[in-house]
Short mmCIF file of C-alpha atoms in Angstrom, two decimals:
data_model
loop_
_atom_site.label_atom_id
_atom_site.label_comp_id
_atom_site.label_asym_id
_atom_site.label_seq_id
_atom_site.Cartn_x
_atom_site.Cartn_y
_atom_site.Cartn_z
CA MET Z 15 -12.98 47.46 17.59
CA ARG Z 16 -13.66 44.05 15.99
CA TYR Z 17 -10.62 41.46 15.54
CA SER Z 18 -12.93 38.84 14.04
CA ASN Z 19 -11.98 39.36 10.43
CA PHE Z 20 -8.39 39.09 10.73
CA THR Z 21 -5.99 35.99 10.07
CA PHE Z 22 -2.79 36.47 12.05
CA SER Z 23 0.32 35.83 10.38
CA LEU Z 24 3.80 37.27 11.40
CA CYS Z 25 5.03 40.20 9.29
CA LEU Z 26 7.15 43.18 9.74
CA PHE Z 27 4.68 46.14 10.82
CA PHE Z 28 6.63 48.58 12.41
CA SER Z 29 10.83 48.08 14.28
CA VAL Z 30 11.44 48.18 17.65
CA PHE Z 31 14.79 49.06 18.72
CA CYS Z 32 16.62 48.22 22.04
CA VAL Z 33 19.48 49.34 23.68
CA GLY Z 34 21.18 46.50 25.56
CA GLN Z 35 22.85 46.22 29.16
CA ASP Z 36 24.19 43.44 31.49
CA SER Z 37 21.50 42.10 34.15
CA LEU Z 38 21.40 41.75 37.47
CA LYS Z 39 23.33 38.67 38.90
CA THR Z 40 20.26 37.98 41.80
CA VAL Z 41 16.70 39.61 42.95
CA VAL Z 42 14.85 39.80 46.32
CA ALA Z 43 11.40 38.50 45.22
CA GLU Z 44 8.52 40.97 46.99
CA PRO Z 45 5.68 39.45 48.09
CA GLY Z 46 2.69 38.95 45.08
CA ASP Z 47 5.79 38.05 42.20
CA GLY Z 48 5.35 35.69 40.42
CA ILE Z 49 8.42 34.63 37.41
CA LEU Z 50 6.82 36.77 34.77
CA SER Z 51 6.18 39.82 36.45
CA LEU Z 52 9.63 39.47 38.50
CA LEU Z 53 11.24 39.37 34.95
CA ARG Z 54 9.36 41.91 33.68
CA LYS Z 55 10.63 44.28 36.48
CA GLN Z 56 14.70 43.62 35.35
CA GLY Z 57 13.81 44.47 31.55
CA VAL Z 58 14.01 40.68 30.80
CA ASP Z 59 11.69 39.30 27.98
CA PRO Z 60 10.21 36.31 30.35
CA TYR Z 61 9.40 34.62 27.48
CA ASP Z 62 12.60 33.92 26.00
CA VAL Z 63 14.43 33.10 30.25
CA PHE Z 64 11.44 30.84 31.71
CA ASP Z 65 13.14 27.90 31.11
CA GLU Z 66 16.19 29.42 31.94
CA PHE Z 67 15.23 31.12 35.23
CA VAL Z 68 13.79 27.78 36.97
CA LYS Z 69 16.20 25.54 35.57
CA LEU Z 70 18.83 28.22 37.67
CA ASN Z 71 16.71 28.64 40.66
CA ASN Z 72 14.64 25.24 41.08
CA ASP Z 73 15.74 24.77 44.56
CA ASN Z 74 14.03 28.08 45.74
CA LEU Z 75 10.86 27.33 43.91
CA ARG Z 76 7.36 25.72 45.21
CA ASP Z 77 6.01 23.08 42.92
CA SER Z 78 8.80 24.31 40.75
CA VAL Z 79 7.11 27.12 39.36
CA HIS Z 80 5.95 29.57 42.06
CA LEU Z 81 8.30 32.53 43.72
CA ILE Z 82 8.80 32.52 47.32
CA ALA Z 83 9.07 35.73 48.92
CA GLY Z 84 12.21 37.45 50.40
CA LYS Z 85 14.16 34.59 48.44
CA THR Z 86 16.89 35.59 46.25
CA TYR Z 87 16.77 34.51 42.82
CA VAL Z 88 19.74 33.92 40.24
CA MET Z 89 19.12 36.13 36.57
CA PRO Z 90 20.33 34.08 33.79
CA HIS Z 91 23.02 35.90 31.88
CA VAL Z 92 21.17 38.18 29.37
CA LYS Z 93 21.10 41.47 27.63
CA LEU Z 94 18.61 43.54 28.88
CA ASP Z 95 16.28 45.48 26.20
CA THR Z 96 15.00 49.33 27.04
CA VAL Z 97 12.64 49.32 24.25
CA ALA Z 98 12.09 53.08 22.67
CA ILE Z 99 10.36 52.98 19.52
CA VAL Z 100 11.37 55.57 17.29
CA ASP Z 101 9.91 57.64 14.45
CA SER Z 102 12.64 57.94 12.05
CA LEU Z 103 15.91 55.17 11.39
CA GLN Z 104 18.30 58.74 11.86
CA GLN Z 105 16.96 58.54 15.23
CA GLN Z 106 19.30 55.04 16.05
CA SER Z 107 23.05 55.27 17.21
CA THR Z 108 24.72 52.58 16.29
CA GLU Z 109 24.03 50.76 19.66
CA ILE Z 110 20.45 50.30 18.68
CA LYS Z 111 19.63 46.72 16.99
CA GLU Z 112 16.51 46.08 15.06
CA LEU Z 113 13.70 43.27 15.88
CA GLU Z 114 11.04 42.42 13.52
CA SER Z 115 7.73 43.23 15.35
CA VAL Z 116 3.98 43.36 15.15
CA SER Z 117 1.14 44.65 16.76
CA TYR Z 118 -2.62 42.91 16.89
CA ASP Z 119 -5.17 44.47 19.42
CA ILE Z 120 -6.83 41.24 20.07
CA PHE Z 121 -3.44 40.80 22.58
CA GLY Z 122 -4.32 43.51 24.97
CA GLU Z 123 -2.54 46.61 24.67
CA LYS Z 124 0.46 44.80 27.31
CA HIS Z 125 0.95 41.80 24.92
CA LYS Z 126 0.11 43.39 21.63
CA ASN Z 127 3.66 43.39 20.29
CA VAL Z 128 4.79 40.08 19.05
CA ILE Z 129 8.69 39.69 18.27
CA LYS Z 130 10.02 37.66 15.49
CA LYS Z 131 11.90 34.60 17.07
CA SER Z 132 12.09 32.50 14.00
CA ASP Z 133 10.68 31.32 10.85
CA ARG Z 134 10.60 27.52 11.91
CA LEU Z 135 6.53 27.86 11.27
CA GLU Z 136 6.64 29.69 8.29
CA GLY Z 137 4.03 29.25 6.08
CA ASN Z 138 2.33 25.96 8.90
CA VAL Z 139 -1.52 27.15 9.26
CA TYR Z 140 -2.90 26.65 13.06
CA TYR Z 141 -6.60 26.88 14.09
CA LEU Z 142 -6.58 27.41 17.77
CA VAL Z 143 -10.37 26.72 19.03
CA SER Z 144 -10.82 27.64 23.08
CA GLY Z 145 -13.50 25.51 24.85
CA HIS Z 146 -17.34 27.28 25.79
CA GLY Z 147 -17.85 31.31 25.22
CA GLY Z 148 -20.40 33.23 24.82
CA PRO Z 149 -23.34 32.27 26.57
CA ASP Z 150 -21.53 28.88 27.55
CA PRO Z 151 -18.88 29.60 30.31
CA GLY Z 152 -18.08 25.94 30.17
CA ALA Z 153 -17.09 24.69 33.74
CA MET Z 154 -17.27 26.28 36.67
CA GLY Z 155 -15.28 26.68 39.91
CA VAL Z 156 -14.98 28.58 43.18
CA TYR Z 157 -11.40 30.03 44.00
CA ALA Z 158 -10.74 32.78 46.50
CA GLY Z 159 -14.26 32.84 47.09
CA LYS Z 160 -15.14 34.31 43.29
CA THR Z 161 -16.48 32.28 40.67
CA ILE Z 162 -13.97 31.14 37.35
CA ALA Z 163 -14.93 29.73 34.51
CA GLU Z 164 -13.58 27.04 31.68
CA ASP Z 165 -14.09 29.59 28.81
CA GLU Z 166 -12.11 32.56 30.35
CA TYR Z 167 -8.96 30.46 30.95
CA ALA Z 168 -9.21 28.29 28.63
CA TYR Z 169 -8.91 31.37 25.88
CA ASP Z 170 -6.32 32.89 27.68
CA ILE Z 171 -3.99 30.02 27.02
CA THR Z 172 -5.24 29.85 23.55
CA LEU Z 173 -4.30 33.63 22.78
CA ARG Z 174 -0.52 32.87 24.48
CA LEU Z 175 -0.19 30.11 22.79
CA ALA Z 176 -1.08 31.45 19.49
CA LYS Z 177 1.55 34.58 20.33
CA GLU Z 178 3.69 31.60 20.24
CA LEU Z 179 2.85 30.23 17.30
CA MET Z 180 3.06 33.72 15.21
CA ALA Z 181 6.61 34.23 16.76
CA HIS Z 182 8.11 31.18 14.63
CA GLY Z 183 6.28 32.77 11.89
CA ALA Z 184 2.83 30.52 11.76
CA LYS Z 185 -0.63 31.61 10.23
CA VAL Z 186 -2.84 31.20 13.17
CA TYR Z 187 -6.76 31.61 13.04
CA ILE Z 188 -8.26 32.32 16.52
CA ILE Z 189 -11.69 30.93 16.16
CA ILE Z 190 -13.42 32.02 19.47
CA GLN Z 191 -12.60 35.63 20.35
CA ASP Z 192 -13.51 38.31 22.81
CA PRO Z 193 -13.71 41.69 21.50
CA ASP Z 194 -11.87 43.49 24.40
CA ASP Z 195 -9.96 40.34 26.71
CA GLY Z 196 -6.51 40.40 25.75
CA ILE Z 197 -4.04 38.14 27.50
CA ARG Z 198 -4.80 38.80 31.11
CA ASP Z 199 -1.98 38.68 33.74
CA ASP Z 200 -4.66 38.27 36.70
CA PHE Z 201 -5.71 35.28 38.86
CA ILE Z 202 -9.10 35.99 38.95
CA LEU Z 203 -10.55 36.70 35.50
CA GLU Z 204 -13.78 38.00 35.46
CA ILE Z 205 -16.64 36.30 33.10
CA ASP Z 206 -18.65 38.07 30.12
CA HIS Z 207 -20.39 36.58 27.84
CA ASP Z 208 -19.44 38.56 24.68
CA GLU Z 209 -17.07 35.53 22.73
CA GLU Z 210 -17.60 35.04 18.99
CA ALA Z 211 -16.86 32.79 16.89
CA TYR Z 212 -14.64 33.41 13.64
CA LEU Z 213 -15.84 36.86 11.16
CA ASP Z 214 -17.99 38.53 13.60
CA LYS Z 215 -20.71 35.10 14.23
CA ARG Z 216 -23.00 34.87 17.18
CA ILE Z 217 -22.29 31.39 19.19
CA PRO Z 218 -25.18 29.10 20.00
CA LEU Z 219 -26.63 28.69 22.98
CA ASN Z 220 -27.27 25.27 21.83
CA GLN Z 221 -24.53 23.26 22.07
CA VAL Z 222 -24.92 20.59 19.32
CA ALA Z 223 -25.36 24.57 17.43
CA ARG Z 224 -22.18 25.24 19.17
CA LEU Z 225 -19.92 22.19 18.02
CA LYS Z 226 -21.37 22.56 14.50
CA GLN Z 227 -20.42 25.95 13.82
CA ARG Z 228 -17.41 25.48 14.89
CA VAL Z 229 -16.49 22.37 12.74
CA GLU Z 230 -18.01 24.56 9.52
CA ILE Z 231 -15.41 27.48 10.49
CA VAL Z 232 -13.26 24.85 10.55
CA ASN Z 233 -13.65 23.07 7.42
CA ASP Z 234 -14.48 25.98 4.94
CA LEU Z 235 -10.46 27.11 6.78
CA TYR Z 236 -8.90 24.51 5.78
CA LYS Z 237 -10.68 24.56 2.47
CA SER Z 238 -9.08 27.95 1.80
CA ASN Z 239 -6.05 26.94 2.99
CA LYS Z 240 -5.78 23.63 0.49
CA GLY Z 241 -1.95 22.23 0.07
CA LYS Z 242 -0.58 24.37 3.05
CA TYR Z 243 0.43 22.37 6.45
CA GLN Z 244 -2.79 22.58 9.00
CA ARG Z 245 -3.11 21.78 12.04
CA LEU Z 246 -5.94 22.07 14.96
CA ILE Z 247 -5.63 22.44 18.39
CA VAL Z 248 -8.96 22.74 20.91
CA THR Z 249 -8.56 23.74 25.41
CA HIS Z 250 -10.32 23.11 27.17
CA VAL Z 251 -10.66 22.98 30.96
CA ASP Z 252 -11.92 19.77 32.97
CA SER Z 253 -15.06 19.81 34.95
CA ARG Z 254 -14.53 16.69 37.61
CA SER Z 255 -15.17 15.53 41.53
CA GLU Z 256 -13.00 18.81 43.84
CA GLY Z 257 -10.98 15.38 44.72
CA GLN Z 258 -9.80 14.25 41.39
CA ASN Z 259 -6.68 16.55 40.76
CA ILE Z 260 -5.64 14.99 36.62
CA ASP Z 261 -2.54 16.43 34.63
CA VAL Z 262 -3.15 17.66 31.27
CA PHE Z 263 -4.07 15.07 28.40
CA PHE Z 264 -4.16 15.16 25.12
CA TYR Z 265 -6.88 13.48 22.66
CA HIS Z 266 -6.76 12.83 19.17
CA HIS Z 267 -9.14 10.90 16.31
CA GLU Z 268 -8.06 7.49 16.17
CA HIS Z 269 -7.34 7.12 12.42
CA SER Z 270 -5.32 9.74 12.37
CA LYS Z 271 -1.87 9.69 11.33
CA ASN Z 272 -1.18 13.14 12.05
CA GLY Z 273 -2.79 13.88 14.89
CA LYS Z 274 -1.70 10.88 16.99
CA LYS Z 275 1.65 12.68 16.10
CA LEU Z 276 0.97 15.70 17.16
CA ALA Z 277 -1.04 14.77 20.80
CA GLU Z 278 2.09 12.95 21.22
CA SER Z 279 4.78 15.32 20.42
CA ILE Z 280 2.92 17.40 22.78
CA HIS Z 281 2.93 14.96 25.48
CA LYS Z 282 6.41 14.27 25.07
CA THR Z 283 7.00 18.09 25.88
CA PHE Z 284 4.78 17.84 28.41
CA GLN Z 285 6.62 15.01 30.25
CA ALA Z 286 10.06 16.23 29.40
CA LYS Z 287 9.13 19.82 31.34
CA TYR Z 288 7.98 17.58 34.55
CA LYS Z 289 10.96 15.54 34.31
CA LYS Z 290 12.77 18.41 35.05
CA TYR Z 291 11.23 20.94 36.89
CA GLN Z 292 9.39 18.89 38.84
CA PRO Z 293 11.71 14.83 39.23
CA ASN Z 294 10.19 13.85 42.36
CA ARG Z 295 6.61 14.12 40.69
CA THR Z 296 5.12 11.34 38.19
CA TYR Z 297 3.60 13.10 35.13
CA SER Z 298 0.48 11.03 34.68
CA GLY Z 299 -1.16 13.03 32.04
CA THR Z 300 -2.03 10.63 28.68
CA PHE Z 301 -2.37 11.22 24.82
CA GLU Z 302 -4.95 9.01 23.11
CA ASP Z 303 -7.65 8.53 21.15
CA ARG Z 304 -11.14 9.92 21.23
CA THR Z 305 -13.23 9.87 18.45
CA SER Z 306 -16.44 10.25 20.11
CA LEU Z 307 -15.56 14.03 21.01
CA PHE Z 308 -17.50 15.90 18.10
CA LEU Z 309 -14.43 18.31 17.71
CA VAL Z 310 -12.50 15.40 17.03
CA LYS Z 311 -14.16 13.51 14.70
CA LYS Z 312 -15.93 15.93 12.20
CA THR Z 313 -13.04 18.45 12.15
CA HIS Z 314 -10.73 18.03 8.92
CA PRO Z 315 -7.42 19.12 9.68
CA ALA Z 316 -5.08 16.56 12.14
CA MET Z 317 -5.65 17.98 15.33
CA THR Z 318 -4.98 17.82 19.20
CA PHE Z 319 -8.11 18.27 21.99
CA ILE Z 320 -6.32 19.31 25.36
CA GLU Z 321 -7.98 19.05 28.34
CA ILE Z 322 -5.41 21.28 30.76
CA GLY Z 323 -7.09 20.31 34.14
CA ASN Z 324 -9.50 19.99 36.72
CA ILE Z 325 -11.14 23.46 37.05
CA ARG Z 326 -13.16 22.39 40.31
CA ASN Z 327 -10.41 20.49 42.31
CA ALA Z 328 -7.52 22.79 44.46
CA LYS Z 329 -4.32 21.55 42.72
CA ASP Z 330 -5.08 22.12 39.56
CA GLN Z 331 -6.91 25.20 40.08
CA VAL Z 332 -3.41 26.83 40.87
CA ARG Z 333 -2.17 25.65 37.30
CA ILE Z 334 -4.85 27.20 35.94
CA VAL Z 335 -5.17 30.54 37.81
CA ASP Z 336 -1.62 31.38 37.98
CA PRO Z 337 -1.11 33.75 34.70
CA ASP Z 338 2.70 32.41 35.44
CA ASN Z 339 1.41 28.73 34.66
CA ARG Z 340 -0.79 29.70 32.08
CA GLN Z 341 2.21 31.40 30.01
CA ALA Z 342 4.21 27.95 31.03
CA LEU Z 343 1.47 25.91 29.22
CA ALA Z 344 1.19 27.97 26.40
CA LYS Z 345 4.67 27.63 25.56
CA TRP Z 346 4.92 23.99 26.48
CA ILE Z 347 2.29 23.28 24.08
CA GLY Z 348 4.10 25.72 21.60
CA GLU Z 349 7.59 23.41 21.95
CA GLY Z 350 5.58 20.81 21.20
CA VAL Z 351 4.15 22.11 18.35
CA LEU Z 352 7.83 22.91 16.65
CA LEU Z 353 8.19 19.06 17.80
CA ASP Z 354 5.52 17.83 15.81
CA PHE Z 355 6.68 19.83 12.19
CA GLU Z 356 10.25 19.37 12.78
CA GLY Z 357 9.79 15.13 13.40
CA GLU Z 358 12.65 15.36 15.88
#
């Protein structure tokens, strides 16, 4: 099934109905549990309570994001949702509430439902470009004896970010798309070469041709959405020497006031998150102009170019390969986007 002719905007597609019940007070982490999987097993939407869970359990988390098997964790005080899709409104009881939701196959079977959180980004347009793809896997590293590729992890983070933005009412164009890789909750993301550019375009092997293709797609869409609030977010994973540990960096066009504001807003969000969850660690990521980058220089929307980390560095690999971390990165970028738009 093809997805590239889709534009993504949140609308009412079907109704999901939830029956509330009280959450557990505590739960013991089992080997292999991450924050997302632990919360899911308790029936909680992990994306709604991730920050609260980390705040409640910070003393029992390794590096402020990883569970320790055998430790007891406090659950956020929320109503648990037992989800059931019903065929008729007549099947509802007075205890059942309706949530707006839409289903998109591009996110994969487990993640295809986007539940509406707000209208805060209603009418806004976002173009999301994940680095490399198709014949070019991008930067390469080795984790647990297996080769890992930049394009797979940049794409996974981009899909997660798309869901975050759509949940707040944004219209999102996913410029690089894979027909069979949705959001994946695995550490090792298998490498393939079947990614395509928006509207079923084959991705060229030649680097300049590949970048020009992305610029043309974004700029054409920008013209078609003239008069709307539009932003571009490009996601890459860096490759440096194995010993070089880097934080998340944000770049913008030197002459773009709005691009600088977007990069700065996401950067501020990351600074605040590190201060909150890793108070003993200095966040060294920066935002700066980098007009020499082709997509920064040639695309028309105000934009930020994000480098997630060094795929060859062991510490950065933890940030990249752990699906909980990829979700946190996407969520924090999404919060920075909200900060940028609302001008707080």
